[in-house]
């Protein structure tokens, strides 16, 4: 089947690709609604800018949480907003959509995702494993016999997948992503420093001071932040030290490393041996955490690298799958076609 549109819908961001054009849209996976209205006021980056700044009667929502569908209504409105951005209704009356989906999503969540895509205007919708799209986007040949270990480090999900001959040989996941570090930084800043900060500020602290190798991280770096003081109830500028941020990162990094080790341990012996040559590849926006590739590589005893522009591996891989879907039959999860075109 011919696929006209590819959508890499994540917990934090959504990206689109068009047939023969490649990646065409990169925006935040957020919609802003006014109370009592079903049509979003803002979408994408404009909606994310309202997080923590909404007034009475406004709310910002996302269709996914921890990598899987949480609200089918928001998903429906998100697909409608995406189709309008690309003017798909004007370009062609019928179009087919390929969507990435976390492999651990339940059948009811997959069905709801497909239904939302069809109700928004697509003629046919299909789901592709998000880890497979990430692997293809990272430049890996999934159909080769040699094992390929892909670690998807996303904001809402963490997974490790071992591919061979286009199929999954071993797989594991954690039902949360790197966003958990942001939440822990928020909590530490509030309890230890006495200031309230938003998730955006916590994410900025994570990218500036966070590291997957606490022993090698400089201990004397200080970051200036602005937050709301819980003591005098006024906004203040304060200093954030490195150590609390490293502590917030450590638990998540340790569990991710253990997940990768478990996937390798459960793989057949010959495939595990292949990893000495092929190594592991980190994809997803969270792969840019300082020292994460070195930490996982040392734990597994194999080479480990971060893919080029890891946050966009999903949509680049999806664009390649759209071009030659017959080469990746095992990556497809579900498919649904609109019964009566409306």
mmCIF file with all atom_site columns, C-alpha atoms in Angstrom, residues 117-262:
data_model
loop_
_atom_site.group_PDB
_atom_site.id
_atom_site.type_symbol
_atom_site.label_atom_id
_atom_site.label_alt_id
_atom_site.label_comp_id
_atom_site.label_asym_id
_atom_site.label_entity_id
_atom_site.label_seq_id
_atom_site.pdbx_PDB_ins_code
_atom_site.Cartn_x
_atom_site.Cartn_y
_atom_site.Cartn_z
_atom_site.occupancy
_atom_site.B_iso_or_equiv
_atom_site.pdbx_formal_charge
_atom_site.auth_seq_id
_atom_site.auth_comp_id
_atom_site.auth_asym_id
_atom_site.auth_atom_id
_atom_site.pdbx_PDB_model_num
ATOM 1   C CA . UNK A 1 117 ? -6.566  9.134   12.860 1.00 0.00 ? 117 UNK A CA 1
ATOM 2   C CA . UNK A 1 118 ? -9.449  7.919   10.679 1.00 0.00 ? 118 UNK A CA 1
ATOM 3   C CA . UNK A 1 119 ? -12.090 10.135  12.283 1.00 0.00 ? 119 UNK A CA 1
ATOM 4   C CA . UNK A 1 120 ? -9.817  13.125  11.705 1.00 0.00 ? 120 UNK A CA 1
ATOM 5   C CA . UNK A 1 121 ? -9.894  12.495  7.945  1.00 0.00 ? 121 UNK A CA 1
ATOM 6   C CA . UNK A 1 122 ? -7.517  9.702   6.895  1.00 0.00 ? 122 UNK A CA 1
ATOM 7   C CA . UNK A 1 123 ? -8.715  6.900   4.622  1.00 0.00 ? 123 UNK A CA 1
ATOM 8   C CA . UNK A 1 124 ? -6.362  4.250   6.045  1.00 0.00 ? 124 UNK A CA 1
ATOM 9   C CA . UNK A 1 125 ? -4.148  4.328   9.117  1.00 0.00 ? 125 UNK A CA 1
ATOM 10  C CA . UNK A 1 126 ? -1.472  1.889   10.265 1.00 0.00 ? 126 UNK A CA 1
ATOM 11  C CA . UNK A 1 127 ? 0.822   1.682   13.280 1.00 0.00 ? 127 UNK A CA 1
ATOM 12  C CA . UNK A 1 128 ? 4.565   1.022   13.081 1.00 0.00 ? 128 UNK A CA 1
ATOM 13  C CA . UNK A 1 129 ? 6.830   0.074   15.967 1.00 0.00 ? 129 UNK A CA 1
ATOM 14  C CA . UNK A 1 130 ? 8.455   3.267   17.186 1.00 0.00 ? 130 UNK A CA 1
ATOM 15  C CA . UNK A 1 131 ? 11.727  1.490   18.014 1.00 0.00 ? 131 UNK A CA 1
ATOM 16  C CA . UNK A 1 132 ? 11.925  0.085   14.473 1.00 0.00 ? 132 UNK A CA 1
ATOM 17  C CA . UNK A 1 133 ? 11.415  3.539   12.983 1.00 0.00 ? 133 UNK A CA 1
ATOM 18  C CA . UNK A 1 134 ? 14.132  4.855   15.289 1.00 0.00 ? 134 UNK A CA 1
ATOM 19  C CA . UNK A 1 135 ? 16.519  2.104   14.148 1.00 0.00 ? 135 UNK A CA 1
ATOM 20  C CA . UNK A 1 136 ? 15.910  2.779   10.456 1.00 0.00 ? 136 UNK A CA 1
ATOM 21  C CA . UNK A 1 137 ? 16.304  6.517   11.031 1.00 0.00 ? 137 UNK A CA 1
ATOM 22  C CA . UNK A 1 138 ? 19.629  5.869   12.765 1.00 0.00 ? 138 UNK A CA 1
ATOM 23  C CA . UNK A 1 139 ? 20.888  4.231   9.578  1.00 0.00 ? 139 UNK A CA 1
ATOM 24  C CA . UNK A 1 140 ? 20.732  0.596   10.715 1.00 0.00 ? 140 UNK A CA 1
ATOM 25  C CA . UNK A 1 141 ? 19.952  -2.250  8.332  1.00 0.00 ? 141 UNK A CA 1
ATOM 26  C CA . UNK A 1 142 ? 17.276  -4.157  10.218 1.00 0.00 ? 142 UNK A CA 1
ATOM 27  C CA . UNK A 1 143 ? 17.077  -6.931  7.627  1.00 0.00 ? 143 UNK A CA 1
ATOM 28  C CA . UNK A 1 144 ? 20.717  -7.938  8.067  1.00 0.00 ? 144 UNK A CA 1
ATOM 29  C CA . UNK A 1 145 ? 21.452  -11.092 10.106 1.00 0.00 ? 145 UNK A CA 1
ATOM 30  C CA . UNK A 1 146 ? 23.795  -9.250  12.493 1.00 0.00 ? 146 UNK A CA 1
ATOM 31  C CA . UNK A 1 147 ? 22.162  -8.114  15.721 1.00 0.00 ? 147 UNK A CA 1
ATOM 32  C CA . UNK A 1 148 ? 21.324  -4.411  16.151 1.00 0.00 ? 148 UNK A CA 1
ATOM 33  C CA . UNK A 1 149 ? 20.678  -3.016  19.626 1.00 0.00 ? 149 UNK A CA 1
ATOM 34  C CA . UNK A 1 150 ? 18.591  0.171   19.611 1.00 0.00 ? 150 UNK A CA 1
ATOM 35  C CA . UNK A 1 151 ? 17.967  2.076   22.836 1.00 0.00 ? 151 UNK A CA 1
ATOM 36  C CA . UNK A 1 152 ? 15.074  4.543   22.569 1.00 0.00 ? 152 UNK A CA 1
ATOM 37  C CA . UNK A 1 153 ? 15.593  7.254   25.196 1.00 0.00 ? 153 UNK A CA 1
ATOM 38  C CA . UNK A 1 154 ? 12.436  9.339   24.939 1.00 0.00 ? 154 UNK A CA 1
ATOM 39  C CA . UNK A 1 155 ? 10.733  11.855  27.155 1.00 0.00 ? 155 UNK A CA 1
ATOM 40  C CA . UNK A 1 156 ? 7.852   9.492   27.909 1.00 0.00 ? 156 UNK A CA 1
ATOM 41  C CA . UNK A 1 157 ? 9.327   6.023   27.406 1.00 0.00 ? 157 UNK A CA 1
ATOM 42  C CA . UNK A 1 158 ? 12.564  4.066   27.630 1.00 0.00 ? 158 UNK A CA 1
ATOM 43  C CA . UNK A 1 159 ? 13.085  0.873   25.644 1.00 0.00 ? 159 UNK A CA 1
ATOM 44  C CA . UNK A 1 160 ? 15.826  -1.401  24.349 1.00 0.00 ? 160 UNK A CA 1
ATOM 45  C CA . UNK A 1 161 ? 15.293  -3.648  21.315 1.00 0.00 ? 161 UNK A CA 1
ATOM 46  C CA . UNK A 1 162 ? 17.524  -6.223  19.657 1.00 0.00 ? 162 UNK A CA 1
ATOM 47  C CA . UNK A 1 163 ? 16.754  -6.648  15.939 1.00 0.00 ? 163 UNK A CA 1
ATOM 48  C CA . UNK A 1 164 ? 17.872  -9.340  13.500 1.00 0.00 ? 164 UNK A CA 1
ATOM 49  C CA . UNK A 1 165 ? 16.507  -10.279 10.055 1.00 0.00 ? 165 UNK A CA 1
ATOM 50  C CA . UNK A 1 166 ? 13.962  -7.471  10.429 1.00 0.00 ? 166 UNK A CA 1
ATOM 51  C CA . UNK A 1 167 ? 12.426  -8.996  13.539 1.00 0.00 ? 167 UNK A CA 1
ATOM 52  C CA . UNK A 1 168 ? 12.667  -8.526  17.287 1.00 0.00 ? 168 UNK A CA 1
ATOM 53  C CA . UNK A 1 169 ? 14.934  -11.006 19.055 1.00 0.00 ? 169 UNK A CA 1
ATOM 54  C CA . UNK A 1 170 ? 14.754  -9.416  22.518 1.00 0.00 ? 170 UNK A CA 1
ATOM 55  C CA . UNK A 1 171 ? 12.890  -6.441  23.928 1.00 0.00 ? 171 UNK A CA 1
ATOM 56  C CA . UNK A 1 172 ? 12.412  -4.575  27.187 1.00 0.00 ? 172 UNK A CA 1
ATOM 57  C CA . UNK A 1 173 ? 10.942  -1.271  28.298 1.00 0.00 ? 173 UNK A CA 1
ATOM 58  C CA . UNK A 1 174 ? 10.327  1.010   31.250 1.00 0.00 ? 174 UNK A CA 1
ATOM 59  C CA . UNK A 1 175 ? 6.874   2.657   31.571 1.00 0.00 ? 175 UNK A CA 1
ATOM 60  C CA . UNK A 1 176 ? 8.341   6.146   31.933 1.00 0.00 ? 176 UNK A CA 1
ATOM 61  C CA . UNK A 1 177 ? 10.896  8.346   30.252 1.00 0.00 ? 177 UNK A CA 1
ATOM 62  C CA . UNK A 1 178 ? 13.467  11.036  30.888 1.00 0.00 ? 178 UNK A CA 1
ATOM 63  C CA . UNK A 1 179 ? 10.676  13.368  31.981 1.00 0.00 ? 179 UNK A CA 1
ATOM 64  C CA . UNK A 1 180 ? 10.887  11.621  35.352 1.00 0.00 ? 180 UNK A CA 1
ATOM 65  C CA . UNK A 1 181 ? 14.227  13.357  35.892 1.00 0.00 ? 181 UNK A CA 1
ATOM 66  C CA . UNK A 1 182 ? 12.540  16.737  35.350 1.00 0.00 ? 182 UNK A CA 1
ATOM 67  C CA . UNK A 1 183 ? 9.901   15.909  37.954 1.00 0.00 ? 183 UNK A CA 1
ATOM 68  C CA . UNK A 1 184 ? 12.585  14.824  40.443 1.00 0.00 ? 184 UNK A CA 1
ATOM 69  C CA . UNK A 1 185 ? 14.554  18.032  39.884 1.00 0.00 ? 185 UNK A CA 1
ATOM 70  C CA . UNK A 1 186 ? 11.379  20.025  40.537 1.00 0.00 ? 186 UNK A CA 1
ATOM 71  C CA . UNK A 1 187 ? 10.847  18.169  43.801 1.00 0.00 ? 187 UNK A CA 1
ATOM 72  C CA . UNK A 1 188 ? 14.465  18.572  44.918 1.00 0.00 ? 188 UNK A CA 1
ATOM 73  C CA . UNK A 1 189 ? 14.469  22.309  44.184 1.00 0.00 ? 189 UNK A CA 1
ATOM 74  C CA . UNK A 1 190 ? 11.303  22.699  46.229 1.00 0.00 ? 190 UNK A CA 1
ATOM 75  C CA . UNK A 1 191 ? 12.289  20.558  49.233 1.00 0.00 ? 191 UNK A CA 1
ATOM 76  C CA . UNK A 1 192 ? 16.020  21.334  49.428 1.00 0.00 ? 192 UNK A CA 1
ATOM 77  C CA . UNK A 1 193 ? 16.165  24.885  48.143 1.00 0.00 ? 193 UNK A CA 1
ATOM 78  C CA . UNK A 1 194 ? 12.684  26.182  48.972 1.00 0.00 ? 194 UNK A CA 1
ATOM 79  C CA . UNK A 1 195 ? 11.791  27.347  45.455 1.00 0.00 ? 195 UNK A CA 1
ATOM 80  C CA . UNK A 1 196 ? 9.102   26.343  42.979 1.00 0.00 ? 196 UNK A CA 1
ATOM 81  C CA . UNK A 1 197 ? 10.095  26.057  39.310 1.00 0.00 ? 197 UNK A CA 1
ATOM 82  C CA . UNK A 1 198 ? 8.247   24.828  36.228 1.00 0.00 ? 198 UNK A CA 1
ATOM 83  C CA . UNK A 1 199 ? 8.961   21.741  34.136 1.00 0.00 ? 199 UNK A CA 1
ATOM 84  C CA . UNK A 1 200 ? 10.621  23.885  31.504 1.00 0.00 ? 200 UNK A CA 1
ATOM 85  C CA . UNK A 1 201 ? 13.066  25.229  34.086 1.00 0.00 ? 201 UNK A CA 1
ATOM 86  C CA . UNK A 1 202 ? 13.707  21.710  35.405 1.00 0.00 ? 202 UNK A CA 1
ATOM 87  C CA . UNK A 1 203 ? 14.449  20.501  31.874 1.00 0.00 ? 203 UNK A CA 1
ATOM 88  C CA . UNK A 1 204 ? 16.894  23.374  31.397 1.00 0.00 ? 204 UNK A CA 1
ATOM 89  C CA . UNK A 1 205 ? 18.688  22.411  34.606 1.00 0.00 ? 205 UNK A CA 1
ATOM 90  C CA . UNK A 1 206 ? 18.845  18.761  33.492 1.00 0.00 ? 206 UNK A CA 1
ATOM 91  C CA . UNK A 1 207 ? 20.448  19.611  30.148 1.00 0.00 ? 207 UNK A CA 1
ATOM 92  C CA . UNK A 1 208 ? 22.924  22.035  31.733 1.00 0.00 ? 208 UNK A CA 1
ATOM 93  C CA . UNK A 1 209 ? 24.031  20.178  34.874 1.00 0.00 ? 209 UNK A CA 1
ATOM 94  C CA . UNK A 1 210 ? 22.803  16.618  34.365 1.00 0.00 ? 210 UNK A CA 1
ATOM 95  C CA . UNK A 1 211 ? 25.131  13.752  33.543 1.00 0.00 ? 211 UNK A CA 1
ATOM 96  C CA . UNK A 1 212 ? 25.020  9.967   33.347 1.00 0.00 ? 212 UNK A CA 1
ATOM 97  C CA . UNK A 1 213 ? 28.532  9.759   34.809 1.00 0.00 ? 213 UNK A CA 1
ATOM 98  C CA . UNK A 1 214 ? 28.410  11.501  38.187 1.00 0.00 ? 214 UNK A CA 1
ATOM 99  C CA . UNK A 1 215 ? 32.004  10.607  39.090 1.00 0.00 ? 215 UNK A CA 1
ATOM 100 C CA . UNK A 1 216 ? 33.319  12.448  36.032 1.00 0.00 ? 216 UNK A CA 1
ATOM 101 C CA . UNK A 1 217 ? 30.985  15.433  36.240 1.00 0.00 ? 217 UNK A CA 1
ATOM 102 C CA . UNK A 1 218 ? 32.484  18.699  37.538 1.00 0.00 ? 218 UNK A CA 1
ATOM 103 C CA . UNK A 1 219 ? 31.297  19.347  41.089 1.00 0.00 ? 219 UNK A CA 1
ATOM 104 C CA . UNK A 1 220 ? 31.940  23.085  41.176 1.00 0.00 ? 220 UNK A CA 1
ATOM 105 C CA . UNK A 1 221 ? 29.514  24.189  38.447 1.00 0.00 ? 221 UNK A CA 1
ATOM 106 C CA . UNK A 1 222 ? 26.668  26.438  39.586 1.00 0.00 ? 222 UNK A CA 1
ATOM 107 C CA . UNK A 1 223 ? 23.647  27.476  37.525 1.00 0.00 ? 223 UNK A CA 1
ATOM 108 C CA . UNK A 1 224 ? 21.582  30.594  38.133 1.00 0.00 ? 224 UNK A CA 1
ATOM 109 C CA . UNK A 1 225 ? 17.824  30.046  38.072 1.00 0.00 ? 225 UNK A CA 1
ATOM 110 C CA . UNK A 1 226 ? 14.720  32.069  38.838 1.00 0.00 ? 226 UNK A CA 1
ATOM 111 C CA . UNK A 1 227 ? 11.983  30.550  40.994 1.00 0.00 ? 227 UNK A CA 1
ATOM 112 C CA . UNK A 1 228 ? 9.184   31.346  43.387 1.00 0.00 ? 228 UNK A CA 1
ATOM 113 C CA . UNK A 1 229 ? 10.363  31.441  46.994 1.00 0.00 ? 229 UNK A CA 1
ATOM 114 C CA . UNK A 1 230 ? 8.204   29.458  49.401 1.00 0.00 ? 230 UNK A CA 1
ATOM 115 C CA . UNK A 1 231 ? 9.525   31.523  52.328 1.00 0.00 ? 231 UNK A CA 1
ATOM 116 C CA . UNK A 1 232 ? 8.693   35.102  51.376 1.00 0.00 ? 232 UNK A CA 1
ATOM 117 C CA . UNK A 1 233 ? 6.256   34.232  48.535 1.00 0.00 ? 233 UNK A CA 1
ATOM 118 C CA . UNK A 1 234 ? 8.181   36.275  45.978 1.00 0.00 ? 234 UNK A CA 1
ATOM 119 C CA . UNK A 1 235 ? 10.196  35.429  42.843 1.00 0.00 ? 235 UNK A CA 1
ATOM 120 C CA . UNK A 1 236 ? 13.957  35.241  43.414 1.00 0.00 ? 236 UNK A CA 1
ATOM 121 C CA . UNK A 1 237 ? 17.142  34.250  41.605 1.00 0.00 ? 237 UNK A CA 1
ATOM 122 C CA . UNK A 1 238 ? 19.066  31.431  43.263 1.00 0.00 ? 238 UNK A CA 1
ATOM 123 C CA . UNK A 1 239 ? 21.990  29.075  42.612 1.00 0.00 ? 239 UNK A CA 1
ATOM 124 C CA . UNK A 1 240 ? 21.593  25.397  41.709 1.00 0.00 ? 240 UNK A CA 1
ATOM 125 C CA . UNK A 1 241 ? 24.493  23.076  42.480 1.00 0.00 ? 241 UNK A CA 1
ATOM 126 C CA . UNK A 1 242 ? 25.515  20.043  40.456 1.00 0.00 ? 242 UNK A CA 1
ATOM 127 C CA . UNK A 1 243 ? 25.181  17.294  43.077 1.00 0.00 ? 243 UNK A CA 1
ATOM 128 C CA . UNK A 1 244 ? 21.359  17.354  43.558 1.00 0.00 ? 244 UNK A CA 1
ATOM 129 C CA . UNK A 1 245 ? 20.874  17.260  39.776 1.00 0.00 ? 245 UNK A CA 1
ATOM 130 C CA . UNK A 1 246 ? 23.216  14.284  39.421 1.00 0.00 ? 246 UNK A CA 1
ATOM 131 C CA . UNK A 1 247 ? 21.284  12.485  42.159 1.00 0.00 ? 247 UNK A CA 1
ATOM 132 C CA . UNK A 1 248 ? 18.034  13.132  40.279 1.00 0.00 ? 248 UNK A CA 1
ATOM 133 C CA . UNK A 1 249 ? 19.527  11.622  37.114 1.00 0.00 ? 249 UNK A CA 1
ATOM 134 C CA . UNK A 1 250 ? 21.181  8.606   38.701 1.00 0.00 ? 250 UNK A CA 1
ATOM 135 C CA . UNK A 1 251 ? 18.159  6.411   39.474 1.00 0.00 ? 251 UNK A CA 1
ATOM 136 C CA . UNK A 1 252 ? 16.729  6.710   35.947 1.00 0.00 ? 252 UNK A CA 1
ATOM 137 C CA . UNK A 1 253 ? 20.130  6.163   34.307 1.00 0.00 ? 253 UNK A CA 1
ATOM 138 C CA . UNK A 1 254 ? 20.803  3.125   36.513 1.00 0.00 ? 254 UNK A CA 1
ATOM 139 C CA . UNK A 1 255 ? 17.461  1.536   35.627 1.00 0.00 ? 255 UNK A CA 1
ATOM 140 C CA . UNK A 1 256 ? 17.981  2.228   31.915 1.00 0.00 ? 256 UNK A CA 1
ATOM 141 C CA . UNK A 1 257 ? 21.416  0.617   32.059 1.00 0.00 ? 257 UNK A CA 1
ATOM 142 C CA . UNK A 1 258 ? 19.930  -2.401  33.835 1.00 0.00 ? 258 UNK A CA 1
ATOM 143 C CA . UNK A 1 259 ? 17.229  -2.632  31.162 1.00 0.00 ? 259 UNK A CA 1
ATOM 144 C CA . UNK A 1 260 ? 19.821  -2.740  28.368 1.00 0.00 ? 260 UNK A CA 1
ATOM 145 C CA . UNK A 1 261 ? 21.818  -5.390  30.211 1.00 0.00 ? 261 UNK A CA 1
ATOM 146 C CA . UNK A 1 262 ? 18.676  -7.504  30.689 1.00 0.00 ? 262 UNK A CA 1
#
